[in-house]
CSV table of C-alpha atoms in Angstrom, one decimal:
chain,number,residue,atom,x,y,z
A,1,UNK,CA,-16.4,-146.0,16.5
A,2,UNK,CA,-18.8,-144.4,18.9
A,3,UNK,CA,-17.3,-146.5,21.8
A,4,UNK,CA,-13.8,-145.3,20.8
A,5,UNK,CA,-14.8,-141.6,20.9
A,6,UNK,CA,-16.6,-142.1,24.2
A,7,UNK,CA,-13.5,-143.7,25.6
A,8,UNK,CA,-11.5,-140.7,24.3
A,9,UNK,CA,-13.8,-138.2,26.0
A,10,UNK,CA,-13.7,-140.2,29.2
A,11,UNK,CA,-9.9,-140.2,29.2
A,12,UNK,CA,-9.8,-136.5,28.5
A,13,UNK,CA,-12.2,-135.9,31.4
A,14,UNK,CA,-10.0,-138.0,33.7
A,15,UNK,CA,-6.9,-136.1,32.6
A,16,UNK,CA,-8.6,-132.7,33.2
A,17,UNK,CA,-9.8,-133.9,36.6
A,18,UNK,CA,-6.2,-135.0,37.6
A,19,UNK,CA,-4.7,-131.8,36.3
A,20,UNK,CA,-7.2,-129.8,38.4
A,21,UNK,CA,-6.4,-131.8,41.5
A,22,UNK,CA,-2.7,-131.5,41.0
A,23,UNK,CA,-3.0,-127.8,40.4
A,24,UNK,CA,-5.0,-127.4,43.6
A,25,UNK,CA,-2.5,-129.5,45.5
A,26,UNK,CA,0.4,-127.5,44.2
A,27,UNK,CA,-1.3,-124.2,45.1
A,28,UNK,CA,-2.0,-125.4,48.6
A,29,UNK,CA,1.6,-126.5,49.0
A,30,UNK,CA,2.9,-123.2,47.7
A,31,UNK,CA,0.6,-121.3,50.0
A,32,UNK,CA,1.7,-123.2,53.1
A,33,UNK,CA,5.4,-122.8,52.2
A,34,UNK,CA,4.8,-119.1,51.7
A,35,UNK,CA,3.0,-118.7,55.1
A,36,UNK,CA,5.6,-120.8,57.0
A,37,UNK,CA,8.4,-118.8,55.3
A,38,UNK,CA,6.8,-115.5,56.3
A,39,UNK,CA,6.3,-116.8,59.9
A,40,UNK,CA,9.9,-118.0,60.0
A,41,UNK,CA,11.2,-114.6,58.8
A,42,UNK,CA,9.1,-112.6,61.3
A,43,UNK,CA,10.0,-114.9,64.2
A,44,UNK,CA,13.7,-114.5,63.3
A,45,UNK,CA,13.3,-110.8,63.4
A,46,UNK,CA,14.4,-110.5,59.8
A,47,UNK,CA,11.8,-109.0,57.4
A,48,UNK,CA,11.6,-111.2,54.4
A,49,UNK,CA,9.8,-108.4,52.5
A,50,UNK,CA,12.5,-105.7,52.9
A,51,UNK,CA,15.4,-108.1,52.5
A,52,UNK,CA,17.7,-105.9,54.6
């Protein structure tokens, strides 16, 4: 029984680790897309903030 609960905790730890990694990766991707989008808007002479 103890081995089963240890395995459960181990799997939960792995799942949390993967979720944190995926969350960090998603945040970095979103940040890069936002920066590139802003640069693209500024370079085109169209302000992406004002949307005019």
